[in-house]
XYZ file of N, CA, C and O in Angstrom:
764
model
N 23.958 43.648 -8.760
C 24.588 44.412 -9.822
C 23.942 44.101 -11.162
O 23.645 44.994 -11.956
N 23.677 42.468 -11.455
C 23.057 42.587 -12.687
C 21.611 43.046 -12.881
O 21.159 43.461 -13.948
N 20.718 42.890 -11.366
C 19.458 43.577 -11.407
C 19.670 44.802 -11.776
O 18.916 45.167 -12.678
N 20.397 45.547 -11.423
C 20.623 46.818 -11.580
C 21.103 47.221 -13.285
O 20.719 48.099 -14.058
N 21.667 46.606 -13.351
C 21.666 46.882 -14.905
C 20.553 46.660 -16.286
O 20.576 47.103 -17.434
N 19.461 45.623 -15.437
C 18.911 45.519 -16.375
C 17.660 46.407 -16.176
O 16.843 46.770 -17.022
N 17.721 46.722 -14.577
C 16.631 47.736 -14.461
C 16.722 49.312 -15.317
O 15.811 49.988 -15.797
N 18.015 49.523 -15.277
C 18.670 50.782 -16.027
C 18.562 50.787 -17.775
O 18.374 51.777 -18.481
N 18.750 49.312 -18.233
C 18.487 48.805 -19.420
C 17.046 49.203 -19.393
O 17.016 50.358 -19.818
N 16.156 48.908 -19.175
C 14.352 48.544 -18.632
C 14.194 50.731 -18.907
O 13.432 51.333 -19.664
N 14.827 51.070 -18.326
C 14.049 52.516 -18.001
C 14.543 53.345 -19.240
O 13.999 54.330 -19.739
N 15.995 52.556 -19.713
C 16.305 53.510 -21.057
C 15.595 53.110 -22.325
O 15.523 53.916 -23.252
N 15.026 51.815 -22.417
C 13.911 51.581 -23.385
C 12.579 51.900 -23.291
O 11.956 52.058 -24.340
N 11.992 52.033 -22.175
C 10.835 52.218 -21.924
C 10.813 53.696 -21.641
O 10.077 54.272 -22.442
N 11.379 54.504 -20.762
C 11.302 55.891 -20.934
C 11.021 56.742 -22.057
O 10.105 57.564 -22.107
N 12.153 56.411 -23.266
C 11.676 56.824 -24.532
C 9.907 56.627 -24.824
O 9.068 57.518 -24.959
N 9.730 55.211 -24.859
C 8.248 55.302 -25.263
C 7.032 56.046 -24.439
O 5.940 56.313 -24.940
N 7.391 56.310 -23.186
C 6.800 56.941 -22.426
C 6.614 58.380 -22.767
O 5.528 58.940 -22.917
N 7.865 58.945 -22.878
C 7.687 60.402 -23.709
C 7.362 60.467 -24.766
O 6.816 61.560 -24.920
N 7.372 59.728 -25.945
C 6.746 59.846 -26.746
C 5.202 59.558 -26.884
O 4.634 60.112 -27.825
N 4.400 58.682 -25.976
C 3.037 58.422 -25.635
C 2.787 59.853 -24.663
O 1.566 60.005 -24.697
N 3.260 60.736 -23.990
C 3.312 61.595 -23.361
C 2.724 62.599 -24.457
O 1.548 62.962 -24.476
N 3.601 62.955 -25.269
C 3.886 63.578 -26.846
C 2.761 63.514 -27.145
O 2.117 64.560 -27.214
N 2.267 62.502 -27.371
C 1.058 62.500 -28.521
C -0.240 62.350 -27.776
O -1.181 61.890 -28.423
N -0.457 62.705 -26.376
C -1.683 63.379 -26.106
C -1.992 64.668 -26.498
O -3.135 65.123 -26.452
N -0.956 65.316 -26.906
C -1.170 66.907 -26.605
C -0.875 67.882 -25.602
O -1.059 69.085 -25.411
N -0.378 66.959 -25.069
C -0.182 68.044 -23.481
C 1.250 68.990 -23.864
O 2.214 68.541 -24.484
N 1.137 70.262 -23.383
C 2.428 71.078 -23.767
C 3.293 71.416 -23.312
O 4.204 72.132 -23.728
N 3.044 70.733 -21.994
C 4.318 70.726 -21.288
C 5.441 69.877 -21.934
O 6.568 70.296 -22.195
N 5.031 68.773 -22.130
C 5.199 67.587 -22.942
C 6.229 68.228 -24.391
O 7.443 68.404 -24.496
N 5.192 68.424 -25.259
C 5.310 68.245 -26.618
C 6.260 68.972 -27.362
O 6.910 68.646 -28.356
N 6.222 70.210 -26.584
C 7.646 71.021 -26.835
C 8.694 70.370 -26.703
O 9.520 70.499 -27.607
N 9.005 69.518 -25.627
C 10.353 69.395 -25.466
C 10.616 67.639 -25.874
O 11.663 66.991 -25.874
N 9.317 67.262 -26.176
C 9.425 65.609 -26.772
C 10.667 65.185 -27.128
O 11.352 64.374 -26.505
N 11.177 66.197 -28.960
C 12.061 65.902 -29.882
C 13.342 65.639 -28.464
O 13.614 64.572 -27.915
N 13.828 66.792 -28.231
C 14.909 66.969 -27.137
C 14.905 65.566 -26.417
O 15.725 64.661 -26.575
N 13.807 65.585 -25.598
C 13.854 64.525 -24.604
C 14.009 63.239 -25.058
O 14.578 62.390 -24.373
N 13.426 62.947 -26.466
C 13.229 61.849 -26.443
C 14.937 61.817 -27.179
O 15.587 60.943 -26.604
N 15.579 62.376 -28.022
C 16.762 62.146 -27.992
C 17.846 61.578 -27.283
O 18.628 60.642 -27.451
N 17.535 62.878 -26.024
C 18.722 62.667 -25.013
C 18.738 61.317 -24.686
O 19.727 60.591 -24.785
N 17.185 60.848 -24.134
C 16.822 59.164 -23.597
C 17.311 58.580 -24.637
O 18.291 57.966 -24.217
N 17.187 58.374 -25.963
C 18.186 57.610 -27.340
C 19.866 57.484 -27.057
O 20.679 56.561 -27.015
N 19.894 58.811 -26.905
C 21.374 59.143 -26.557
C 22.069 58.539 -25.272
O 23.299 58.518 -25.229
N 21.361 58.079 -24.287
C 21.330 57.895 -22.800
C 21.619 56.191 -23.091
O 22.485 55.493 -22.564
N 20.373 55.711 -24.320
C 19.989 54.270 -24.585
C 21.506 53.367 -25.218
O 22.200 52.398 -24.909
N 21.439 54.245 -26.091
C 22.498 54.422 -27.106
C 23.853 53.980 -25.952
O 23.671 52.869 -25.454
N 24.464 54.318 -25.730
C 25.513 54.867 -24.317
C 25.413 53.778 -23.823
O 26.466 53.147 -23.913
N 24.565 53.222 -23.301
C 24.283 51.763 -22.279
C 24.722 50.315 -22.854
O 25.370 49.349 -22.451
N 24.013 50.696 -24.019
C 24.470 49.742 -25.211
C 25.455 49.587 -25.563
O 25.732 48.407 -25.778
N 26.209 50.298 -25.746
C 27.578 50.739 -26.525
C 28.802 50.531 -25.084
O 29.967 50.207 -25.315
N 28.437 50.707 -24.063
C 28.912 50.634 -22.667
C 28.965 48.896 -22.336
O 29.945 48.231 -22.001
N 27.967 48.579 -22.496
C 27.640 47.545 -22.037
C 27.769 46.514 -23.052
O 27.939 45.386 -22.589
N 27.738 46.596 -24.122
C 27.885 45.728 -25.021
C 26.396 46.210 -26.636
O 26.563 46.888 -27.650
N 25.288 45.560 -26.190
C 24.769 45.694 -27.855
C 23.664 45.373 -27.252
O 23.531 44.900 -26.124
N 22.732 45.684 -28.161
C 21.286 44.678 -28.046
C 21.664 43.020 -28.492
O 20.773 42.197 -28.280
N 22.516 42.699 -28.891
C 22.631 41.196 -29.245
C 22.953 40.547 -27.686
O 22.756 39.368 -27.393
N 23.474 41.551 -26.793
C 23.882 41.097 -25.206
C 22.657 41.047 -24.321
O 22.439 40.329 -23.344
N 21.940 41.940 -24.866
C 20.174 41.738 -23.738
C 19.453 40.660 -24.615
O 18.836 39.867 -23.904
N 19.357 40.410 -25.906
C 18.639 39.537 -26.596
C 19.452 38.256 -25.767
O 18.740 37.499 -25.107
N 21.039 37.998 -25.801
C 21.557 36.946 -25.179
C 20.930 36.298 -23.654
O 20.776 35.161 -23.206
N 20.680 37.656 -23.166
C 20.439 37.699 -21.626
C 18.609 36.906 -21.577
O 18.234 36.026 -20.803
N 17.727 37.643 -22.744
C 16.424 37.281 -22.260
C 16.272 35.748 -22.834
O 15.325 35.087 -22.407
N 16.747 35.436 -23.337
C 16.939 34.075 -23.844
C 17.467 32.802 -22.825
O 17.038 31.730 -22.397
N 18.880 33.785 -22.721
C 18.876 32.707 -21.276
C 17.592 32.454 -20.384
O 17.223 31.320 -20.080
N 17.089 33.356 -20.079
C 15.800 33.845 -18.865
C 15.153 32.789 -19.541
O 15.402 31.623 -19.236
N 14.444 33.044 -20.322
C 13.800 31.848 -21.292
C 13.692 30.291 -20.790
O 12.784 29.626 -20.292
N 15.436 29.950 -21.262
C 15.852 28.696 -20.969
C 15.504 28.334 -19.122
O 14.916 27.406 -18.566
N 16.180 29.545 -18.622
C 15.847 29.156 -17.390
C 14.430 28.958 -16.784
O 14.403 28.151 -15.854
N 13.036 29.636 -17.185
C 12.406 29.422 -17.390
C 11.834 28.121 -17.463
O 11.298 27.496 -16.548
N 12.007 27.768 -18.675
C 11.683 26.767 -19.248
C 12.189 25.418 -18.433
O 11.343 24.581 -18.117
N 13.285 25.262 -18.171
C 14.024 24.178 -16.562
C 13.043 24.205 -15.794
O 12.372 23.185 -15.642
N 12.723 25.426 -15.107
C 12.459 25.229 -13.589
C 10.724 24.761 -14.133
O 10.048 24.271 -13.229
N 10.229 24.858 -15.124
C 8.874 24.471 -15.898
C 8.722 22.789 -16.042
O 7.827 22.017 -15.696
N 10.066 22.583 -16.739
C 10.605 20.796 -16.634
C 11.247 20.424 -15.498
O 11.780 19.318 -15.597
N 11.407 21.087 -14.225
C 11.882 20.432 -13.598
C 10.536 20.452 -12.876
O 10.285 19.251 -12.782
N 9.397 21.197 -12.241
C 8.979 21.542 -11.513
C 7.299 20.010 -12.465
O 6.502 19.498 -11.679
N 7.240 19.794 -13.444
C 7.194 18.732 -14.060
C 7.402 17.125 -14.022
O 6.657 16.185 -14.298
N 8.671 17.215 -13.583
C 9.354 15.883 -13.223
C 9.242 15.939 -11.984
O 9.424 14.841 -11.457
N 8.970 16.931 -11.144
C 8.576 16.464 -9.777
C 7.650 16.628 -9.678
O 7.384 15.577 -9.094
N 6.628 17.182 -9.757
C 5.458 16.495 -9.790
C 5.206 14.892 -10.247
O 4.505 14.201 -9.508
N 5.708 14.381 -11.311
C 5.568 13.312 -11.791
C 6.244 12.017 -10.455
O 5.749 11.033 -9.903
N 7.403 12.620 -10.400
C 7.819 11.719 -9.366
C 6.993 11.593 -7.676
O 6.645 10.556 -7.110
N 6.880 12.788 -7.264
C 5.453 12.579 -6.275
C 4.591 11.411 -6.696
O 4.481 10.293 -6.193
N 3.979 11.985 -7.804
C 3.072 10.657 -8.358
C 3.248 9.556 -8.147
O 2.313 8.796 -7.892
N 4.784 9.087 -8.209
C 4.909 7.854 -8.480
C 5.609 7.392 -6.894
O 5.602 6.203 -6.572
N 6.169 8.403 -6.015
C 6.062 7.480 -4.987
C 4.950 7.568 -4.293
O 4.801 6.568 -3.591
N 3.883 8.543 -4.166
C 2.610 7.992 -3.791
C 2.066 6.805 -4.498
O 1.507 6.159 -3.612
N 1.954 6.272 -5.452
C 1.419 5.370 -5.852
C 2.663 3.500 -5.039
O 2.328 2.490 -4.418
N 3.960 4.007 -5.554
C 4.895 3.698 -4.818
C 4.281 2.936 -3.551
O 3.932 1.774 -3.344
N 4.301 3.883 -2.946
C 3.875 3.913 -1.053
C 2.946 3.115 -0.824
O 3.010 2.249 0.048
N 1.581 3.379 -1.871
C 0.058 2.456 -1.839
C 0.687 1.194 -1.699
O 0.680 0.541 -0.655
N 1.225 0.859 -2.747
C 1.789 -0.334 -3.235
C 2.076 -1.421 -1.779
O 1.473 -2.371 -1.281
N 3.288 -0.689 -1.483
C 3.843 -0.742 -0.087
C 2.869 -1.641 0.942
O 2.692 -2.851 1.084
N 2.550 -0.936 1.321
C 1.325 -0.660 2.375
C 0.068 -1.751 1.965
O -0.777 -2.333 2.646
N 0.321 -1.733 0.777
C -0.864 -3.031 0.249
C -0.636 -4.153 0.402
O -1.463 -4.897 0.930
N 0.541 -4.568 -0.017
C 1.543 -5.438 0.115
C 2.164 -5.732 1.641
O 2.737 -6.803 1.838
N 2.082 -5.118 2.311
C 2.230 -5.159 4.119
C 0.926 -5.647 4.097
O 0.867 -6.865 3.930
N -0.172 -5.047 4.217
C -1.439 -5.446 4.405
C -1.762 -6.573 4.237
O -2.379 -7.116 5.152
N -1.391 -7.519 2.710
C -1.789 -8.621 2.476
C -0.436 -9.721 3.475
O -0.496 -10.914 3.768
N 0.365 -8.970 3.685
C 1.211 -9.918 4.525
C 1.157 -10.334 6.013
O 1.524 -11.428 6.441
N 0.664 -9.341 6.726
C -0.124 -9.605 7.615
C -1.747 -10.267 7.780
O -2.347 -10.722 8.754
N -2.019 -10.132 6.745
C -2.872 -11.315 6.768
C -2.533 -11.941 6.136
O -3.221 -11.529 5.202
N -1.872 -12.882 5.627
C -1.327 -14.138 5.397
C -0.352 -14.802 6.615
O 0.131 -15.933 6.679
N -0.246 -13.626 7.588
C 0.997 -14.439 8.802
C -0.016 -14.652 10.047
O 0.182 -15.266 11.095
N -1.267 -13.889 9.562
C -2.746 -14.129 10.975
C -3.211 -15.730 10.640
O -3.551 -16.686 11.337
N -3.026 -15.476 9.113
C -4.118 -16.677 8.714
C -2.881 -17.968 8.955
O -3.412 -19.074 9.062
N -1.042 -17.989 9.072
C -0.388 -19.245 9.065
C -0.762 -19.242 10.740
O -0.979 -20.353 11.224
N -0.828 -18.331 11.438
C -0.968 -18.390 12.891
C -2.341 -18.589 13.579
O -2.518 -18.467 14.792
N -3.244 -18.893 12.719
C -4.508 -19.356 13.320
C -4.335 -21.179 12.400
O -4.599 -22.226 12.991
N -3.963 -21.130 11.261
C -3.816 -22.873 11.167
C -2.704 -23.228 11.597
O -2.724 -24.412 11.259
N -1.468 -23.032 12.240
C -0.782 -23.767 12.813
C -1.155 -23.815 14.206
O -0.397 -24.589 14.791
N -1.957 -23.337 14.927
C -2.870 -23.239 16.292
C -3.764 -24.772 15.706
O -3.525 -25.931 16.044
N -4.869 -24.256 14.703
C -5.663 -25.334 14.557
C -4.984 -27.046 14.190
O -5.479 -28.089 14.616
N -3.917 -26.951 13.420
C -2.776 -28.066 13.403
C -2.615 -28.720 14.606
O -2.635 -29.914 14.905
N -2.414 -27.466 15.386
C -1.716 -28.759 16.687
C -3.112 -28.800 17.604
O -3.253 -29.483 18.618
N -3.756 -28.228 17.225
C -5.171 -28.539 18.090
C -5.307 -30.379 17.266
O -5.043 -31.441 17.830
N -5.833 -30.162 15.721
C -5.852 -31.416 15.349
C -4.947 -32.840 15.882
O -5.321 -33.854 16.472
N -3.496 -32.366 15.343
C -2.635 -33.465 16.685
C -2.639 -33.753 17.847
O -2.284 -34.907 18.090
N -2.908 -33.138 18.670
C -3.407 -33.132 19.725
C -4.553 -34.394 19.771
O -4.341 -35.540 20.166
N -5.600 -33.936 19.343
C -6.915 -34.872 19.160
C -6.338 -36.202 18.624
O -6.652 -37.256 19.176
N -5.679 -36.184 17.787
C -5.254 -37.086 16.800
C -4.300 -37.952 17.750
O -4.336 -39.178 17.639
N -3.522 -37.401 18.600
C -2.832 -38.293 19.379
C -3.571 -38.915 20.524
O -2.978 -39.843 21.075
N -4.858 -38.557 21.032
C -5.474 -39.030 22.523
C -6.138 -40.103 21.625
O -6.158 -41.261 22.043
N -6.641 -39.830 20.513
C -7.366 -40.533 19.658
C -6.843 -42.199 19.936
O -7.280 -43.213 20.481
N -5.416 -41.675 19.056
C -4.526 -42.662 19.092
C -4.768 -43.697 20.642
O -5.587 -44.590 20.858
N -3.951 -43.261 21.304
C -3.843 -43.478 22.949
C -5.248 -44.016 23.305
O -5.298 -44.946 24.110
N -6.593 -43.441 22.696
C -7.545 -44.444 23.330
C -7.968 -45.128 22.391
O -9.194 -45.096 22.500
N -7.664 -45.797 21.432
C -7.741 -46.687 20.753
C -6.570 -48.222 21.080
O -6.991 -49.328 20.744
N -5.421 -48.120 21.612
C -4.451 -48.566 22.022
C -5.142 -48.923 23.313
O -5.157 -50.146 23.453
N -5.712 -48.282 24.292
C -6.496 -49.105 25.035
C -8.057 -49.648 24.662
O -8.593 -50.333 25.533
N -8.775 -49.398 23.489
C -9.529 -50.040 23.714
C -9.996 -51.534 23.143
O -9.227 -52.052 22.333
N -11.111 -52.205 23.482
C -11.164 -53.596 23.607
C -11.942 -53.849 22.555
O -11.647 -54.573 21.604
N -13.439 -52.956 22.798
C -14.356 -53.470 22.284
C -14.270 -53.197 20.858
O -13.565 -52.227 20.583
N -14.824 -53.823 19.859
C -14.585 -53.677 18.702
C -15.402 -52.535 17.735
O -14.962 -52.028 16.703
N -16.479 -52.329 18.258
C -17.197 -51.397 18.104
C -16.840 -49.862 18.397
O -16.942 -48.925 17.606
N -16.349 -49.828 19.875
C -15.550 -48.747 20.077
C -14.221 -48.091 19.753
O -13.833 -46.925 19.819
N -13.438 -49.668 19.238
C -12.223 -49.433 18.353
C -12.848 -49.084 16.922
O -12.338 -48.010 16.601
N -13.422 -49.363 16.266
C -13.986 -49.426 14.858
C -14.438 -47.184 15.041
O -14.142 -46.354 14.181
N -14.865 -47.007 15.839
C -15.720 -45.620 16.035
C -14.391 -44.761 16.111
O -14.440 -43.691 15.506
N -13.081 -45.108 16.837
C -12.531 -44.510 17.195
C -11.424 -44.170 16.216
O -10.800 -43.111 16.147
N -11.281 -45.375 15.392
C -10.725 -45.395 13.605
C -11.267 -44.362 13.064
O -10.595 -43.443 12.594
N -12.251 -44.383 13.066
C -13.219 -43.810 11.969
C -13.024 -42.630 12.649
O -13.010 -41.788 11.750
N -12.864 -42.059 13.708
C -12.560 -40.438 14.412
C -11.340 -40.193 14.066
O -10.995 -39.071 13.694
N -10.329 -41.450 14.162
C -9.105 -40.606 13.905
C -8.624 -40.839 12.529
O -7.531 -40.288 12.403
N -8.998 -41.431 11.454
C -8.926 -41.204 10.146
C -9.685 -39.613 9.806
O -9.128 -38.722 9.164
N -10.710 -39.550 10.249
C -11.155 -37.970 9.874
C -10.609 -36.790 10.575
O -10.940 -35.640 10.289
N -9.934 -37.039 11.314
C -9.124 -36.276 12.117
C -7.586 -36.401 11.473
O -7.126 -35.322 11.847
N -6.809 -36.875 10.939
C -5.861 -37.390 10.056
C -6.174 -36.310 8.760
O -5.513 -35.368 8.324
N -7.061 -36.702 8.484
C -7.272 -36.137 6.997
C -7.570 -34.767 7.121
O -6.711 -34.061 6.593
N -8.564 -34.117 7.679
C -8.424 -32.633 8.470
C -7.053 -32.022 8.997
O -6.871 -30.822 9.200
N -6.093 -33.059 9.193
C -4.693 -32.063 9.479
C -4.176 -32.429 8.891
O -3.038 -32.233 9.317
N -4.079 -33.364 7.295
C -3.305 -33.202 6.616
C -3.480 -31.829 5.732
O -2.612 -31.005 5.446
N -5.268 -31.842 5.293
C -5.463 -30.624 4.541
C -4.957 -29.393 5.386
O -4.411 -28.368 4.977
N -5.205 -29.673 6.363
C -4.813 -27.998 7.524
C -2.984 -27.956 6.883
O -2.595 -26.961 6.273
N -2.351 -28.763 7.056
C -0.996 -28.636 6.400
C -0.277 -28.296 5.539
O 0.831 -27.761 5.493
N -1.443 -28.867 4.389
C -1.505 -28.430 2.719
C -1.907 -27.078 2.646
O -1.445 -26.470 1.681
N -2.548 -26.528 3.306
C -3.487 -25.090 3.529
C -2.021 -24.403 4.134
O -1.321 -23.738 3.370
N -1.716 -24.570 5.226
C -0.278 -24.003 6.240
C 0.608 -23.525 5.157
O 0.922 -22.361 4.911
N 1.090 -25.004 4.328
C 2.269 -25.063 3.416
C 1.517 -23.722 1.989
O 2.232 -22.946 1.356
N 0.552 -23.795 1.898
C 0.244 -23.039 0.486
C 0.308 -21.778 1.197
O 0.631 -20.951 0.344
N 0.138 -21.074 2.562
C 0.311 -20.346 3.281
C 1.449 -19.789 3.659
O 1.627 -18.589 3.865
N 2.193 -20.609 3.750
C 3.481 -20.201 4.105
C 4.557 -19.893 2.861
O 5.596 -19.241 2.970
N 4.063 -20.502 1.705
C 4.295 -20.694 0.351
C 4.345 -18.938 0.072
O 5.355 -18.261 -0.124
N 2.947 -18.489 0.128
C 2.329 -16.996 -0.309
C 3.155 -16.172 0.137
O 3.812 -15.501 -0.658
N 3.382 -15.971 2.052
C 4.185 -15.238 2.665
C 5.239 -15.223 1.963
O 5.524 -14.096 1.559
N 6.228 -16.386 1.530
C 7.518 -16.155 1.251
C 7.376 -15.077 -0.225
O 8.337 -14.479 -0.709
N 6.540 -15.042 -0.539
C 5.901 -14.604 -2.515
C 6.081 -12.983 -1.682
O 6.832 -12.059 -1.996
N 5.406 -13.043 -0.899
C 4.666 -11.630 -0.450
C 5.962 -10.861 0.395
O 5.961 -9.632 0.466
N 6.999 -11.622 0.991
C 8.068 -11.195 1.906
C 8.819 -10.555 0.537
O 9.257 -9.404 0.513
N 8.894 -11.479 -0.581
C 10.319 -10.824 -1.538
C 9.660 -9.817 -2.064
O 10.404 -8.876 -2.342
N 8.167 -9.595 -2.392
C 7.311 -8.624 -3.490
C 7.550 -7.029 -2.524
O 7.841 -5.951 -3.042
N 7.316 -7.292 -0.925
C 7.392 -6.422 -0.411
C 9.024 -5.814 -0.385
O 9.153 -4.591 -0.429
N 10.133 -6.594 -0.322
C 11.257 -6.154 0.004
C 11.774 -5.271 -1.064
O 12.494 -4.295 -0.856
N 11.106 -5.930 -2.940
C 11.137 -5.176 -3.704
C 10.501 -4.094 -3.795
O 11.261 -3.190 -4.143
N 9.522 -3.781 -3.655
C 8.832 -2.714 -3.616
C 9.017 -1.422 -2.714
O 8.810 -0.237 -2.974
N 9.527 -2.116 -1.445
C 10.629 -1.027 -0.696
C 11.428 -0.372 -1.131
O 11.405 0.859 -1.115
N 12.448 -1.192 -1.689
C 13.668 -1.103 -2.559
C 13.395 0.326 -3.774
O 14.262 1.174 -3.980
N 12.134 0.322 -4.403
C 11.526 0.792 -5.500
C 11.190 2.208 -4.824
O 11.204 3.381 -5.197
N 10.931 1.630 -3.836
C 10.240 3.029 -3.317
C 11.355 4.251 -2.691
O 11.279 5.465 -2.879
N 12.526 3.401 -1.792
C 13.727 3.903 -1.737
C 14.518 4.653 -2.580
O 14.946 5.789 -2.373
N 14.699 3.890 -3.628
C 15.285 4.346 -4.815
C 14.329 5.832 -5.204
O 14.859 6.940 -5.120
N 12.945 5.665 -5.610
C 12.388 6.677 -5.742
C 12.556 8.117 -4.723
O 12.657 9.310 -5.011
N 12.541 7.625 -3.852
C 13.024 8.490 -2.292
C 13.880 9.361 -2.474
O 13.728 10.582 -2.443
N 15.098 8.576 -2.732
C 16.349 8.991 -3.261
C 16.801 9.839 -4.559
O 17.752 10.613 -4.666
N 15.759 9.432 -5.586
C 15.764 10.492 -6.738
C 15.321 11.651 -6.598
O 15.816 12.676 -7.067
N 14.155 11.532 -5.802
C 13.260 12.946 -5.334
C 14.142 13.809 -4.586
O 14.106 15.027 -4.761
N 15.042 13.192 -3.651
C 16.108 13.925 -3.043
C 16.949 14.354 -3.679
O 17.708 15.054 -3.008
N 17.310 14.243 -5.126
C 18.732 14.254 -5.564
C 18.279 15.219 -6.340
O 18.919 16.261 -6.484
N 16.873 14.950 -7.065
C 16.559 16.209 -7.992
C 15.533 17.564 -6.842
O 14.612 18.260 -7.269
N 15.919 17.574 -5.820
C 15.453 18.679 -5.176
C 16.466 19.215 -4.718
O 16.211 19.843 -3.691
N 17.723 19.255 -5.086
C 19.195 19.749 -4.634
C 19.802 20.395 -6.121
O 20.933 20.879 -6.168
């Protein structure tokens, strides 16, 4: 119904100018009856207006259009922008997974090498406890002090390792969180 009115609005303004651009080629079918015609269409215009309210009611109307316009311009704006930002969002994500899995390869290849070291470190032990000679006890010190000290650093390495993960477990949980939230806005402003 309101298409319809404004299409009817649309043909009683523009018709006039039509007959009058009609008019002023010269053509005589035309030109005779211009004055007439273009009246009646005034008269027709006139009527719609006066029916309908005013030209201050279509000026009201294209203005709105305008505004609306102009929204779906800022909205269509802010989503784009927000795309942006949970793709970048997402990278984030995913980067942050990435570096966490390798930080849980790298605690799971030195706590392997750890108990490989204890391991050594304990037979070490055990054949030193049997042995006699002093030479071979003295060699076997000297293996398991460097073997000692290799799994303490492997430990210190583990612990600074396991240290990171916990850094990298909360960075990721936030960044989820961030990204969720973003999720959720994109949903709320597409409704």
């Amino acid at each position: 119904m309101h298409d319809l009115r404004l299409l009817v609005r649309w043909v009683c303004f523009a018709l006039p100018v039509a007959v009058a651009g009609c008019g002023a080629t010269g053509d005589s079918a035309f030109s005779a009856d211009a004055p007439a015609a273009g009246s009646t269409i005034s008269a027709a215009s006139a009527e719609v207006l006066e029916t309908d309210g005013s030209l201050a009611s279509l000026t009201a109307e294209v203005r709105q259009l305008r505004v609306a316009v102009e929204q779906l311009a800022r909205s269509q704006t802010e989503a784009q922008v927000l795309a942006a930002a949970l793709s970048a969002r997402q990278h984030r994500v995913e980067q942050i997974a990435q570096q966490l899995d390798e930080v849980r390869n790298e605690i799971e290849q030195a706590a392997g090498r750890s108990e490989e070291l204890e391991s050594q470190a304990a037979r070490l032990s055990q054949g030193l406890s049997l042995a006699s000679d002093p030479q071979q006890r003295a060699a076997l010190e000297n293996a398991l002090s460097s073997i000692e000290a290799e799994r303490d650093a492997e430990e210190r390495m583990l612990r600074d390792a396991r240290g990171l993960e916990s850094n990298l477990s909360r960075a990721l949980a936030l960044e989820e969180d961030r990204w969720n939230d973003l999720l959720s806005r994109s949903g709320q402003a597409g409704r």
